[in-house]
PDB file of N, CA and C in Angstrom:
ATOM      1  N   UNK J   1     -12.140-131.221  27.765  1.00  0.00           N
ATOM      2  CA  UNK J   1     -12.135-132.663  27.551  1.00  0.00           C
ATOM      3  C   UNK J   1     -10.561-133.132  26.393  1.00  0.00           C
ATOM      4  N   UNK J   2     -10.395-134.253  26.363  1.00  0.00           N
ATOM      5  CA  UNK J   2      -9.417-134.501  25.521  1.00  0.00           C
ATOM      6  C   UNK J   2      -9.873-134.097  24.131  1.00  0.00           C
ATOM      7  N   UNK J   3     -10.957-134.593  23.628  1.00  0.00           N
ATOM      8  CA  UNK J   3     -11.513-134.308  22.504  1.00  0.00           C
ATOM      9  C   UNK J   3     -11.646-132.668  22.115  1.00  0.00           C
ATOM     10  N   UNK J   4     -12.102-131.803  22.864  1.00  0.00           N
ATOM     11  CA  UNK J   4     -11.881-130.412  22.857  1.00  0.00           C
ATOM     12  C   UNK J   4     -10.675-130.009  22.606  1.00  0.00           C
ATOM     13  N   UNK J   5      -9.402-130.569  23.411  1.00  0.00           N
ATOM     14  CA  UNK J   5      -8.356-130.076  22.962  1.00  0.00           C
ATOM     15  C   UNK J   5      -7.745-130.434  21.742  1.00  0.00           C
ATOM     16  N   UNK J   6      -7.925-131.798  21.334  1.00  0.00           N
ATOM     17  CA  UNK J   6      -7.678-132.297  19.846  1.00  0.00           C
ATOM     18  C   UNK J   6      -8.319-131.459  18.654  1.00  0.00           C
ATOM     19  N   UNK J   7      -9.670-131.013  19.039  1.00  0.00           N
ATOM     20  CA  UNK J   7     -10.434-130.528  18.007  1.00  0.00           C
ATOM     21  C   UNK J   7     -10.087-128.915  18.043  1.00  0.00           C
ATOM     22  N   UNK J   8      -9.515-128.155  18.759  1.00  0.00           N
ATOM     23  CA  UNK J   8      -9.054-126.984  18.982  1.00  0.00           C
ATOM     24  C   UNK J   8      -7.613-127.140  18.352  1.00  0.00           C
ATOM     25  N   UNK J   9      -6.853-127.827  18.536  1.00  0.00           N
ATOM     26  CA  UNK J   9      -5.425-127.832  18.158  1.00  0.00           C
ATOM     27  C   UNK J   9      -5.733-128.027  16.671  1.00  0.00           C
ATOM     28  N   UNK J  10      -6.479-128.919  16.031  1.00  0.00           N
ATOM     29  CA  UNK J  10      -6.572-128.953  14.810  1.00  0.00           C
ATOM     30  C   UNK J  10      -7.044-127.970  13.782  1.00  0.00           C
ATOM     31  N   UNK J  11      -8.277-127.063  14.577  1.00  0.00           N
ATOM     32  CA  UNK J  11      -8.803-125.886  14.153  1.00  0.00           C
ATOM     33  C   UNK J  11      -7.747-125.092  14.044  1.00  0.00           C
ATOM     34  N   UNK J  12      -6.809-124.579  14.872  1.00  0.00           N
ATOM     35  CA  UNK J  12      -5.775-123.927  15.003  1.00  0.00           C
ATOM     36  C   UNK J  12      -4.544-124.208  13.792  1.00  0.00           C
ATOM     37  N   UNK J  13      -4.364-125.381  13.554  1.00  0.00           N
ATOM     38  CA  UNK J  13      -3.635-125.638  12.416  1.00  0.00           C
ATOM     39  C   UNK J  13      -4.498-125.552  11.255  1.00  0.00           C
ATOM     40  N   UNK J  14      -5.605-125.827  11.079  1.00  0.00           N
ATOM     41  CA  UNK J  14      -6.074-125.366   9.663  1.00  0.00           C
ATOM     42  C   UNK J  14      -6.299-123.916   9.520  1.00  0.00           C
ATOM     43  N   UNK J  15      -6.512-123.023  10.475  1.00  0.00           N
ATOM     44  CA  UNK J  15      -6.787-121.804  10.452  1.00  0.00           C
ATOM     45  C   UNK J  15      -5.007-121.062   9.927  1.00  0.00           C
ATOM     46  N   UNK J  16      -4.199-121.708  10.490  1.00  0.00           N
ATOM     47  CA  UNK J  16      -2.894-121.564  10.023  1.00  0.00           C
ATOM     48  C   UNK J  16      -2.270-121.615   8.503  1.00  0.00           C
ATOM     49  N   UNK J  17      -2.873-122.728   7.775  1.00  0.00           N
ATOM     50  CA  UNK J  17      -2.759-123.192   6.674  1.00  0.00           C
ATOM     51  C   UNK J  17      -3.887-122.413   5.921  1.00  0.00           C
ATOM     52  N   UNK J  18      -4.624-121.223   6.305  1.00  0.00           N
ATOM     53  CA  UNK J  18      -5.671-120.454   5.505  1.00  0.00           C
ATOM     54  C   UNK J  18      -6.534-120.912   5.311  1.00  0.00           C
ATOM     55  N   UNK J  19      -7.316-122.092   5.912  1.00  0.00           N
ATOM     56  CA  UNK J  19      -8.414-122.945   5.721  1.00  0.00           C
ATOM     57  C   UNK J  19      -9.650-122.235   6.600  1.00  0.00           C
ATOM     58  N   UNK J  20      -9.830-121.075   6.645  1.00  0.00           N
ATOM     59  CA  UNK J  20     -10.649-120.351   7.559  1.00  0.00           C
ATOM     60  C   UNK J  20     -11.877-121.208   7.843  1.00  0.00           C
ATOM     61  N   UNK J  21     -12.559-121.409   6.860  1.00  0.00           N
ATOM     62  CA  UNK J  21     -14.019-121.954   6.772  1.00  0.00           C
ATOM     63  C   UNK J  21     -14.182-123.480   7.684  1.00  0.00           C
ATOM     64  N   UNK J  22     -12.905-123.868   7.651  1.00  0.00           N
ATOM     65  CA  UNK J  22     -12.566-125.485   8.010  1.00  0.00           C
ATOM     66  C   UNK J  22     -12.479-125.238   9.726  1.00  0.00           C
ATOM     67  N   UNK J  23     -11.355-124.207   9.590  1.00  0.00           N
ATOM     68  CA  UNK J  23     -11.228-123.850  11.315  1.00  0.00           C
ATOM     69  C   UNK J  23     -12.307-123.701  11.987  1.00  0.00           C
ATOM     70  N   UNK J  24     -13.440-122.475  11.516  1.00  0.00           N
ATOM     71  CA  UNK J  24     -14.458-122.353  11.967  1.00  0.00           C
ATOM     72  C   UNK J  24     -14.878-123.756  12.511  1.00  0.00           C
ATOM     73  N   UNK J  25     -15.509-124.131  11.574  1.00  0.00           N
ATOM     74  CA  UNK J  25     -16.008-125.771  11.743  1.00  0.00           C
ATOM     75  C   UNK J  25     -15.431-126.289  12.986  1.00  0.00           C
ATOM     76  N   UNK J  26     -14.215-126.572  12.787  1.00  0.00           N
ATOM     77  CA  UNK J  26     -13.675-127.366  14.030  1.00  0.00           C
ATOM     78  C   UNK J  26     -13.418-126.695  15.400  1.00  0.00           C
ATOM     79  N   UNK J  27     -13.389-125.321  15.281  1.00  0.00           N
ATOM     80  CA  UNK J  27     -13.615-124.332  16.596  1.00  0.00           C
ATOM     81  C   UNK J  27     -15.024-124.507  17.135  1.00  0.00           C
ATOM     82  N   UNK J  28     -15.758-124.774  16.484  1.00  0.00           N
ATOM     83  CA  UNK J  28     -17.155-124.866  16.804  1.00  0.00           C
ATOM     84  C   UNK J  28     -17.259-125.976  17.312  1.00  0.00           C
ATOM     85  N   UNK J  29     -16.877-127.282  17.039  1.00  0.00           N
ATOM     86  CA  UNK J  29     -16.786-128.388  17.515  1.00  0.00           C
ATOM     87  C   UNK J  29     -15.985-128.468  18.553  1.00  0.00           C
ATOM     88  N   UNK J  30     -15.164-127.801  18.707  1.00  0.00           N
ATOM     89  CA  UNK J  30     -14.273-127.684  20.128  1.00  0.00           C
ATOM     90  C   UNK J  30     -15.090-127.251  21.099  1.00  0.00           C
ATOM     91  N   UNK J  31     -15.694-126.072  20.852  1.00  0.00           N
ATOM     92  CA  UNK J  31     -16.514-125.330  21.908  1.00  0.00           C
ATOM     93  C   UNK J  31     -17.732-126.329  22.616  1.00  0.00           C
ATOM     94  N   UNK J  32     -18.284-127.081  21.399  1.00  0.00           N
ATOM     95  CA  UNK J  32     -19.284-128.160  21.884  1.00  0.00           C
ATOM     96  C   UNK J  32     -18.974-129.247  22.593  1.00  0.00           C
ATOM     97  N   UNK J  33     -17.706-129.672  22.407  1.00  0.00           N
ATOM     98  CA  UNK J  33     -16.929-130.928  23.652  1.00  0.00           C
ATOM     99  C   UNK J  33     -16.330-130.169  24.718  1.00  0.00           C
ATOM    100  N   UNK J  34     -16.055-129.028  24.669  1.00  0.00           N
ATOM    101  CA  UNK J  34     -15.863-128.124  25.894  1.00  0.00           C
ATOM    102  C   UNK J  34     -16.219-128.290  26.817  1.00  0.00           C
ATOM    103  N   UNK J  35     -16.919-129.254  27.633  1.00  0.00           N
ATOM    104  CA  UNK J  35     -17.707-128.857  28.849  1.00  0.00           C
ATOM    105  C   UNK J  35     -17.157-128.316  30.028  1.00  0.00           C
ATOM    106  N   UNK J  36     -16.144-128.299  30.210  1.00  0.00           N
ATOM    107  CA  UNK J  36     -15.264-127.837  31.552  1.00  0.00           C
ATOM    108  C   UNK J  36     -14.728-126.238  31.100  1.00  0.00           C
ATOM    109  N   UNK J  37     -14.744-126.050  29.910  1.00  0.00           N
ATOM    110  CA  UNK J  37     -14.488-124.442  29.782  1.00  0.00           C
ATOM    111  C   UNK J  37     -12.842-124.270  29.412  1.00  0.00           C
ATOM    112  N   UNK J  38     -12.336-125.220  29.029  1.00  0.00           N
ATOM    113  CA  UNK J  38     -10.770-125.330  29.277  1.00  0.00           C
ATOM    114  C   UNK J  38     -10.219-124.673  27.946  1.00  0.00           C
ATOM    115  N   UNK J  39     -11.267-124.333  26.889  1.00  0.00           N
ATOM    116  CA  UNK J  39     -10.551-123.794  25.732  1.00  0.00           C
ATOM    117  C   UNK J  39     -11.221-122.463  25.575  1.00  0.00           C
ATOM    118  N   UNK J  40     -10.925-121.359  24.718  1.00  0.00           N
ATOM    119  CA  UNK J  40     -11.516-120.377  24.123  1.00  0.00           C
ATOM    120  C   UNK J  40     -12.048-120.547  23.002  1.00  0.00           C
ATOM    121  N   UNK J  41     -12.265-121.826  22.637  1.00  0.00           N
ATOM    122  CA  UNK J  41     -12.793-121.919  21.147  1.00  0.00           C
ATOM    123  C   UNK J  41     -14.194-121.263  20.856  1.00  0.00           C
ATOM    124  N   UNK J  42     -14.737-121.112  21.442  1.00  0.00           N
ATOM    125  CA  UNK J  42     -16.094-119.975  21.393  1.00  0.00           C
ATOM    126  C   UNK J  42     -15.729-118.810  20.797  1.00  0.00           C
ATOM    127  N   UNK J  43     -14.841-117.928  21.442  1.00  0.00           N
ATOM    128  CA  UNK J  43     -14.019-116.988  21.355  1.00  0.00           C
ATOM    129  C   UNK J  43     -13.451-116.619  20.081  1.00  0.00           C
ATOM    130  N   UNK J  44     -12.650-117.800  19.606  1.00  0.00           N
ATOM    131  CA  UNK J  44     -11.944-117.934  18.433  1.00  0.00           C
ATOM    132  C   UNK J  44     -12.919-118.022  17.222  1.00  0.00           C
ATOM    133  N   UNK J  45     -13.793-118.780  17.245  1.00  0.00           N
ATOM    134  CA  UNK J  45     -14.814-118.988  16.182  1.00  0.00           C
ATOM    135  C   UNK J  45     -15.657-117.595  15.975  1.00  0.00           C
ATOM    136  N   UNK J  46     -15.830-116.816  17.205  1.00  0.00           N
ATOM    137  CA  UNK J  46     -16.625-115.428  17.181  1.00  0.00           C
ATOM    138  C   UNK J  46     -15.641-114.730  16.445  1.00  0.00           C
ATOM    139  N   UNK J  47     -14.204-114.596  16.596  1.00  0.00           N
ATOM    140  CA  UNK J  47     -13.109-113.675  16.056  1.00  0.00           C
ATOM    141  C   UNK J  47     -13.326-113.616  14.667  1.00  0.00           C
ATOM    142  N   UNK J  48     -13.310-114.947  13.852  1.00  0.00           N
ATOM    143  CA  UNK J  48     -13.420-115.232  12.639  1.00  0.00           C
ATOM    144  C   UNK J  48     -14.737-115.028  12.166  1.00  0.00           C
ATOM    145  N   UNK J  49     -15.966-114.063  12.848  1.00  0.00           N
ATOM    146  CA  UNK J  49     -16.965-113.911  12.107  1.00  0.00           C
ATOM    147  C   UNK J  49     -18.215-114.758  12.420  1.00  0.00           C
ATOM    148  N   UNK J  50     -18.333-115.980  13.074  1.00  0.00           N
ATOM    149  CA  UNK J  50     -19.462-116.503  13.360  1.00  0.00           C
ATOM    150  C   UNK J  50     -19.949-116.932  14.928  1.00  0.00           C
ATOM    151  N   UNK J  51     -20.924-117.306  15.190  1.00  0.00           N
ATOM    152  CA  UNK J  51     -21.248-117.646  16.401  1.00  0.00           C
ATOM    153  C   UNK J  51     -21.898-118.887  16.512  1.00  0.00           C
ATOM    154  N   UNK J  52     -21.543-119.596  17.707  1.00  0.00           N
ATOM    155  CA  UNK J  52     -22.094-120.801  17.799  1.00  0.00           C
ATOM    156  C   UNK J  52     -23.483-121.202  17.381  1.00  0.00           C
ATOM    157  N   UNK J  53     -23.606-122.370  17.183  1.00  0.00           N
ATOM    158  CA  UNK J  53     -25.178-122.559  16.578  1.00  0.00           C
ATOM    159  C   UNK J  53     -25.707-123.597  18.033  1.00  0.00           C
ATOM    160  N   UNK J  54     -26.863-123.311  18.324  1.00  0.00           N
ATOM    161  CA  UNK J  54     -27.756-123.495  19.556  1.00  0.00           C
ATOM    162  C   UNK J  54     -28.408-124.898  18.819  1.00  0.00           C
ATOM    163  N   UNK J  55     -28.526-125.899  19.779  1.00  0.00           N
ATOM    164  CA  UNK J  55     -29.518-126.980  19.623  1.00  0.00           C
ATOM    165  C   UNK J  55     -28.819-128.467  19.600  1.00  0.00           C
ATOM    166  N   UNK J  56     -29.293-129.445  19.230  1.00  0.00           N
ATOM    167  CA  UNK J  56     -28.791-130.697  19.243  1.00  0.00           C
ATOM    168  C   UNK J  56     -27.539-130.428  18.408  1.00  0.00           C
ATOM    169  N   UNK J  57     -26.563-131.347  18.615  1.00  0.00           N
ATOM    170  CA  UNK J  57     -25.278-131.427  18.120  1.00  0.00           C
ATOM    171  C   UNK J  57     -24.471-130.347  17.277  1.00  0.00           C
ATOM    172  N   UNK J  58     -25.115-129.277  18.026  1.00  0.00           N
ATOM    173  CA  UNK J  58     -24.661-127.764  17.787  1.00  0.00           C
ATOM    174  C   UNK J  58     -23.128-127.505  17.305  1.00  0.00           C
ATOM    175  N   UNK J  59     -22.771-127.355  16.316  1.00  0.00           N
ATOM    176  CA  UNK J  59     -21.176-127.161  15.994  1.00  0.00           C
ATOM    177  C   UNK J  59     -20.429-128.308  15.827  1.00  0.00           C
ATOM    178  N   UNK J  60     -21.371-129.564  15.911  1.00  0.00           N
ATOM    179  CA  UNK J  60     -20.112-130.568  15.823  1.00  0.00           C
ATOM    180  C   UNK J  60     -19.865-130.927  14.408  1.00  0.00           C
ATOM    181  N   UNK J  61     -18.939-131.647  13.969  1.00  0.00           N
ATOM    182  CA  UNK J  61     -18.356-131.959  12.642  1.00  0.00           C
ATOM    183  C   UNK J  61     -18.700-133.628  12.698  1.00  0.00           C
ATOM    184  N   UNK J  62     -18.912-134.184  11.845  1.00  0.00           N
ATOM    185  CA  UNK J  62     -18.768-135.684  11.662  1.00  0.00           C
ATOM    186  C   UNK J  62     -17.646-136.052  11.163  1.00  0.00           C
ATOM    187  N   UNK J  63     -16.708-137.540  11.351  1.00  0.00           N
ATOM    188  CA  UNK J  63     -15.833-137.667  10.899  1.00  0.00           C
ATOM    189  C   UNK J  63     -16.014-138.116   9.583  1.00  0.00           C
ATOM    190  N   UNK J  64     -15.184-137.487   8.717  1.00  0.00           N
ATOM    191  CA  UNK J  64     -15.263-137.763   7.431  1.00  0.00           C
ATOM    192  C   UNK J  64     -13.922-138.336   6.762  1.00  0.00           C
ATOM    193  N   UNK J  65     -14.171-139.455   5.949  1.00  0.00           N
ATOM    194  CA  UNK J  65     -13.181-140.146   5.473  1.00  0.00           C
ATOM    195  C   UNK J  65     -12.332-139.388   4.348  1.00  0.00           C
ATOM    196  N   UNK J  66     -10.950-139.249   4.635  1.00  0.00           N
ATOM    197  CA  UNK J  66     -10.040-138.665   3.597  1.00  0.00           C
ATOM    198  C   UNK J  66      -9.903-139.543   2.251  1.00  0.00           C
ATOM    199  N   UNK J  67      -9.079-139.069   1.570  1.00  0.00           N
ATOM    200  CA  UNK J  67      -8.861-139.643   0.112  1.00  0.00           C
ATOM    201  C   UNK J  67      -7.918-140.982   0.332  1.00  0.00           C
ATOM    202  N   UNK J  68      -8.530-141.821  -0.300  1.00  0.00           N
ATOM    203  CA  UNK J  68      -7.751-143.396   0.043  1.00  0.00           C
ATOM    204  C   UNK J  68      -8.158-144.109   1.145  1.00  0.00           C
ATOM    205  N   UNK J  69      -9.051-143.509   2.155  1.00  0.00           N
ATOM    206  CA  UNK J  69      -9.490-144.204   3.246  1.00  0.00           C
ATOM    207  C   UNK J  69     -10.754-144.550   3.175  1.00  0.00           C
ATOM    208  N   UNK J  70     -11.023-145.986   2.602  1.00  0.00           N
ATOM    209  CA  UNK J  70     -12.137-146.828   2.167  1.00  0.00           C
ATOM    210  C   UNK J  70     -12.458-147.872   3.346  1.00  0.00           C
ATOM    211  N   UNK J  71     -13.360-147.709   4.194  1.00  0.00           N
ATOM    212  CA  UNK J  71     -13.571-149.093   5.488  1.00  0.00           C
ATOM    213  C   UNK J  71     -13.918-150.314   4.985  1.00  0.00           C
ATOM    214  N   UNK J  72     -14.201-150.377   3.728  1.00  0.00           N
ATOM    215  CA  UNK J  72     -14.252-152.204   3.091  1.00  0.00           C
ATOM    216  C   UNK J  72     -12.736-152.214   2.938  1.00  0.00           C
ATOM    217  N   UNK J  73     -11.831-151.899   2.775  1.00  0.00           N
ATOM    218  CA  UNK J  73     -10.309-152.176   2.661  1.00  0.00           C
ATOM    219  C   UNK J  73     -10.017-153.131   3.960  1.00  0.00           C
TER     220      UNK J  73
END
């Protein structure tokens, strides 16, 4: 899916920036969203020393507002 590819690309960018923990979270999100097996997100997360979590909403990362992003404005 498009979401899986987007999450995967973001995770890859985080990894390149040295933010491994964040990258793992987003690779897991990509794996969770990848219903068609288009990515190797699950394998990438495993390479970084983690395994996908089982259950509802496993491996998902909720949207978090960044600095200066206030929905009341």
